Coordinates of C-alpha atoms in Angstrom, one line a residue:
X286 CA 55.5 99.1 -40.5
X287 CA 58.7 100.2 -42.1
X288 CA 60.0 101.6 -38.8
X289 CA 59.1 98.4 -37.0
X290 CA 60.9 96.2 -39.6
X291 CA 64.0 98.5 -39.5
X292 CA 64.1 98.3 -35.7
X293 CA 63.9 94.5 -35.9
X294 CA 66.7 94.3 -38.4
X295 CA 68.8 96.6 -36.2
X296 CA 68.2 94.4 -33.1
X297 CA 69.0 91.2 -35.0
X298 CA 72.2 92.8 -36.3
X299 CA 73.4 93.9 -32.9
X300 CA 72.5 90.4 -31.5
X301 CA 74.4 88.7 -34.4
X302 CA 77.5 90.9 -33.8
X303 CA 77.5 90.2 -30.1
X304 CA 77.3 86.4 -30.8
X305 CA 80.2 86.6 -33.3
X306 CA 82.3 88.5 -30.6
X307 CA 81.4 85.8 -28.0
X308 CA 82.5 83.1 -30.4
X309 CA 86.0 84.3 -30.1
X310 CA 85.9 82.8 -26.6
X311 CA 84.4 79.5 -27.7
X312 CA 86.1 76.2 -28.7
X313 CA 84.4 73.0 -29.9
X314 CA 85.9 69.7 -28.9
X315 CA 84.8 66.3 -30.3
X316 CA 84.3 63.5 -27.8
X317 CA 85.9 60.1 -28.3
X318 CA 83.1 57.7 -27.9
X319 CA 85.5 55.2 -26.3
X320 CA 86.0 57.6 -23.4
X321 CA 83.2 56.5 -21.1
X322 CA 83.9 59.1 -18.5
X323 CA 84.3 62.2 -20.7
X324 CA 83.2 65.4 -19.0
X325 CA 80.4 65.7 -21.6
X326 CA 78.7 62.5 -20.2
X327 CA 79.0 63.9 -16.7
X328 CA 77.5 67.2 -17.9
X329 CA 74.5 65.3 -19.3
X330 CA 74.0 63.5 -16.0
X331 CA 74.1 66.7 -14.0
X332 CA 71.7 68.4 -16.3
X333 CA 69.1 65.6 -16.3
X334 CA 69.5 65.0 -12.6
X335 CA 68.9 68.7 -11.9
X336 CA 65.4 68.4 -13.3
X337 CA 64.9 64.9 -12.0
X338 CA 64.6 63.4 -15.5
X339 CA 66.8 60.4 -14.9
X340 CA 67.5 58.2 -11.8
X341 CA 70.7 58.4 -9.8
X342 CA 73.5 56.2 -10.9
X343 CA 76.8 55.5 -9.1
X344 CA 79.0 56.4 -12.1
X345 CA 77.3 59.9 -12.5
X346 CA 77.5 59.7 -16.3
X347 CA 74.7 59.5 -18.9
X348 CA 75.4 57.4 -22.0
X349 CA 73.2 55.2 -24.1
X350 CA 73.3 52.7 -27.0
X351 CA 73.3 55.5 -29.5
X352 CA 76.6 57.0 -28.3
X353 CA 78.6 54.1 -29.8
X354 CA 77.1 54.1 -33.2
X355 CA 79.5 54.8 -36.2
X356 CA 77.2 57.7 -37.4
X357 CA 77.4 59.4 -34.0
X358 CA 79.2 62.7 -33.4
X359 CA 79.4 64.2 -29.9
X360 CA 80.8 67.6 -28.9
X361 CA 81.6 69.7 -25.9
X362 CA 81.3 73.5 -26.2
X363 CA 83.9 75.3 -24.1
X364 CA 83.9 79.0 -23.1
X365 CA 87.2 80.3 -22.0
X366 CA 88.2 76.7 -21.1
X367 CA 85.1 75.8 -19.2
X368 CA 82.7 73.1 -20.5
X369 CA 79.5 75.1 -21.0
X370 CA 77.3 72.8 -23.1
X371 CA 77.2 69.7 -25.3
X372 CA 75.4 68.3 -28.3
X373 CA 75.3 65.0 -30.0
X374 CA 74.0 64.3 -33.5
X375 CA 73.7 61.3 -35.9
X376 CA 74.0 61.4 -39.6
X377 CA 71.1 59.2 -40.8
X378 CA 71.2 57.8 -44.3
X379 CA 69.7 54.7 -46.0
X380 CA 73.0 53.0 -45.3
X381 CA 73.2 54.1 -41.6
X382 CA 69.5 54.3 -40.5
X383 CA 69.9 54.2 -36.7
X384 CA 69.5 57.2 -34.4
X385 CA 67.3 58.3 -31.4
X386 CA 64.6 59.9 -33.6
X387 CA 64.5 56.8 -35.8
X388 CA 63.8 54.7 -32.8
X389 CA 60.9 56.8 -31.7
X390 CA 59.3 57.8 -35.1
X391 CA 60.3 55.0 -37.5
X392 CA 56.9 55.1 -39.2
X393 CA 57.5 58.8 -40.0
X394 CA 61.2 58.8 -41.0
X395 CA 61.7 55.4 -42.7
X396 CA 59.7 56.5 -45.8
X397 CA 62.2 59.4 -46.2
X398 CA 65.1 57.0 -46.1
X399 CA 63.3 54.7 -48.6
X400 CA 63.2 57.7 -51.0
X401 CA 67.0 58.0 -50.6
X402 CA 67.0 61.1 -48.4
X403 CA 69.3 61.7 -45.4
X404 CA 69.1 63.9 -42.3
X405 CA 70.9 65.1 -39.3
X406 CA 69.4 64.0 -35.9
X407 CA 70.7 66.3 -33.2
X408 CA 70.0 65.7 -29.5
X409 CA 71.3 65.4 -25.9
X410 CA 71.6 69.2 -25.8
X411 CA 72.7 69.9 -22.3
X412 CA 74.2 72.9 -20.5
X413 CA 76.0 73.9 -17.4
X414 CA 73.5 75.6 -15.2
X415 CA 75.7 78.5 -14.0
X416 CA 77.2 79.2 -17.4
X417 CA 73.8 79.1 -19.0
X418 CA 72.9 82.1 -16.7
X419 CA 76.1 83.9 -17.6
X420 CA 75.6 83.3 -21.3
X421 CA 71.9 83.3 -22.3
X422 CA 72.9 82.9 -25.9
X423 CA 74.4 79.4 -25.2
X424 CA 71.7 77.6 -27.2
X425 CA 72.8 79.4 -30.3
X426 CA 76.5 78.6 -29.7
X427 CA 75.7 75.0 -29.2
X428 CA 73.2 74.5 -32.1
X429 CA 75.8 76.1 -34.4
X430 CA 77.2 72.6 -34.5
X431 CA 74.1 71.2 -36.0
X432 CA 74.0 74.0 -38.6
X433 CA 77.6 73.2 -39.6
X434 CA 76.8 69.5 -39.8
X435 CA 74.0 70.3 -42.2
X436 CA 76.6 72.1 -44.4
X437 CA 79.2 69.4 -44.2
X438 CA 77.1 66.3 -44.7
X439 CA 74.9 65.8 -47.8
X440 CA 71.6 65.8 -46.0
X441 CA 68.1 67.2 -47.0
X442 CA 66.7 67.6 -43.5
X443 CA 67.6 68.4 -39.9
X444 CA 65.3 66.5 -37.5
X445 CA 64.9 67.6 -33.9
X446 CA 63.2 65.9 -31.0
X447 CA 62.0 69.0 -29.1
X448 CA 60.3 69.5 -25.8
X449 CA 56.9 71.2 -26.3
X450 CA 58.0 74.3 -24.5
X451 CA 60.9 74.8 -26.8
X452 CA 59.1 74.4 -30.2
X453 CA 58.7 78.1 -30.7
X454 CA 62.4 78.6 -30.7
X455 CA 63.0 76.0 -33.4
X456 CA 60.2 77.4 -35.5
X457 CA 61.4 81.0 -35.2
X458 CA 65.2 80.4 -35.7
X459 CA 65.2 77.5 -38.1
X460 CA 61.8 77.6 -39.7
X461 CA 61.2 74.0 -38.4
X462 CA 57.8 72.4 -38.8
X463 CA 56.2 69.6 -36.8
X464 CA 56.5 66.2 -38.5
X465 CA 55.3 63.7 -35.9
X466 CA 53.1 63.7 -32.8
X467 CA 54.4 63.8 -29.3
X468 CA 55.9 60.6 -28.0
X469 CA 58.1 59.4 -25.2
X470 CA 61.8 59.7 -26.1
X471 CA 64.9 57.9 -25.0
X472 CA 63.5 56.9 -21.6
X473 CA 63.3 60.6 -20.5
X474 CA 60.5 61.7 -18.2
X475 CA 58.9 64.1 -20.6
X476 CA 57.3 64.0 -24.1
X477 CA 59.1 65.2 -27.2
X478 CA 57.8 66.5 -30.5
X479 CA 59.5 65.7 -33.9
X480 CA 60.3 68.9 -35.9
X481 CA 61.9 69.0 -39.3
X482 CA 63.8 71.8 -41.1
X483 CA 64.4 71.6 -44.9
X484 CA 68.1 72.4 -45.2
X485 CA 68.2 73.8 -48.8
X486 CA 65.1 75.9 -48.1
X487 CA 66.3 77.6 -44.9
X488 CA 70.1 77.6 -45.3
X489 CA 70.6 81.1 -46.9
X490 CA 67.8 82.7 -44.9
X491 CA 69.2 81.5 -41.5
X492 CA 72.8 82.5 -42.5
X493 CA 71.7 86.0 -43.5
X494 CA 69.8 86.6 -40.3
X495 CA 72.2 84.8 -38.0
X496 CA 75.7 84.9 -39.5
X497 CA 77.2 83.4 -36.4
X498 CA 75.9 80.0 -37.7
X499 CA 78.2 80.4 -40.7
X500 CA 81.6 78.6 -41.0
X501 CA 84.5 77.9 -43.2
X502 CA 85.0 74.4 -44.9
X503 CA 88.2 74.1 -42.9
X504 CA 86.4 74.3 -39.6
X505 CA 83.8 71.8 -40.6
X506 CA 86.4 69.4 -41.9
X507 CA 88.3 69.7 -38.6
X508 CA 85.2 69.0 -36.6
X509 CA 83.5 66.3 -38.6
X510 CA 86.3 64.6 -40.6
X511 CA 88.6 61.9 -39.4
X512 CA 88.9 62.0 -35.6
X513 CA 92.3 63.1 -34.4
X514 CA 93.0 61.8 -30.9
X515 CA 95.3 64.7 -30.1
X516 CA 92.8 67.3 -31.3
X517 CA 91.9 69.4 -28.3
X518 CA 89.6 72.1 -29.6
X519 CA 88.6 74.0 -32.7
X520 CA 88.2 77.7 -33.0
X521 CA 85.0 79.0 -34.7
X522 CA 85.3 80.6 -38.1
X523 CA 82.0 82.5 -38.3
X524 CA 83.7 85.9 -38.4
X525 CA 85.9 84.9 -41.4
X526 CA 83.1 83.2 -43.2
X527 CA 80.9 86.3 -42.9
X528 CA 83.7 88.4 -44.3
X529 CA 84.2 86.1 -47.3
X530 CA 80.4 86.1 -47.9
X531 CA 80.3 89.9 -48.0
X532 CA 83.3 90.1 -50.3
X533 CA 81.7 87.6 -52.7
X534 CA 78.5 89.6 -52.7
X535 CA 80.4 92.8 -53.4
X536 CA 82.1 91.1 -56.3

């Protein structure tokens, strides 16, 4: 058993180091919601059309009513200058209660808001097909945005609407648990399951095992603070954050 655990730790360490190295090639860019033809919206369209999840439209973009909300944050993930993936999330609070998950599971989530709790609702996770083959770790690089959002915003939970075949990933990586039954979601042609991760409970455990999710306050502020129209891309700070964490532990 000891040897098996040691082997698993070694494998995770090599994987984490490789991801941090890959992050050197990554840049995150926030999308201006007023830009209706941003490449991120075209990436969504191409990803959903590839699996026949949405009908053809002449504009070849996929946007919805949630993209224009004040609590919406949308990002493109670029690898060596190429748009590789995208992620959108909403910061849901008692004062800003609207998001895709809230529209599908209001009976499950509204009681949390009534208790004064808040959560991140990430979604519209889409990838470029060719780059997803070249970079199998692309989901980690993309969901790092949600991990950083849970650090930046004062939230208790991270809610995820997950396709049934992807639930094992969210349980294994984030310790997420099912919170609501499968329901149709955002007019997509497949069911989704609501999963919840308790941020204070999982934060340290996830950071220790997957340090590429770590970040510095400066990176989080640049990504999620006031939108700068001339801001092109943000360089990840996981490597520096990991070093600072180790220095603090060593005293």
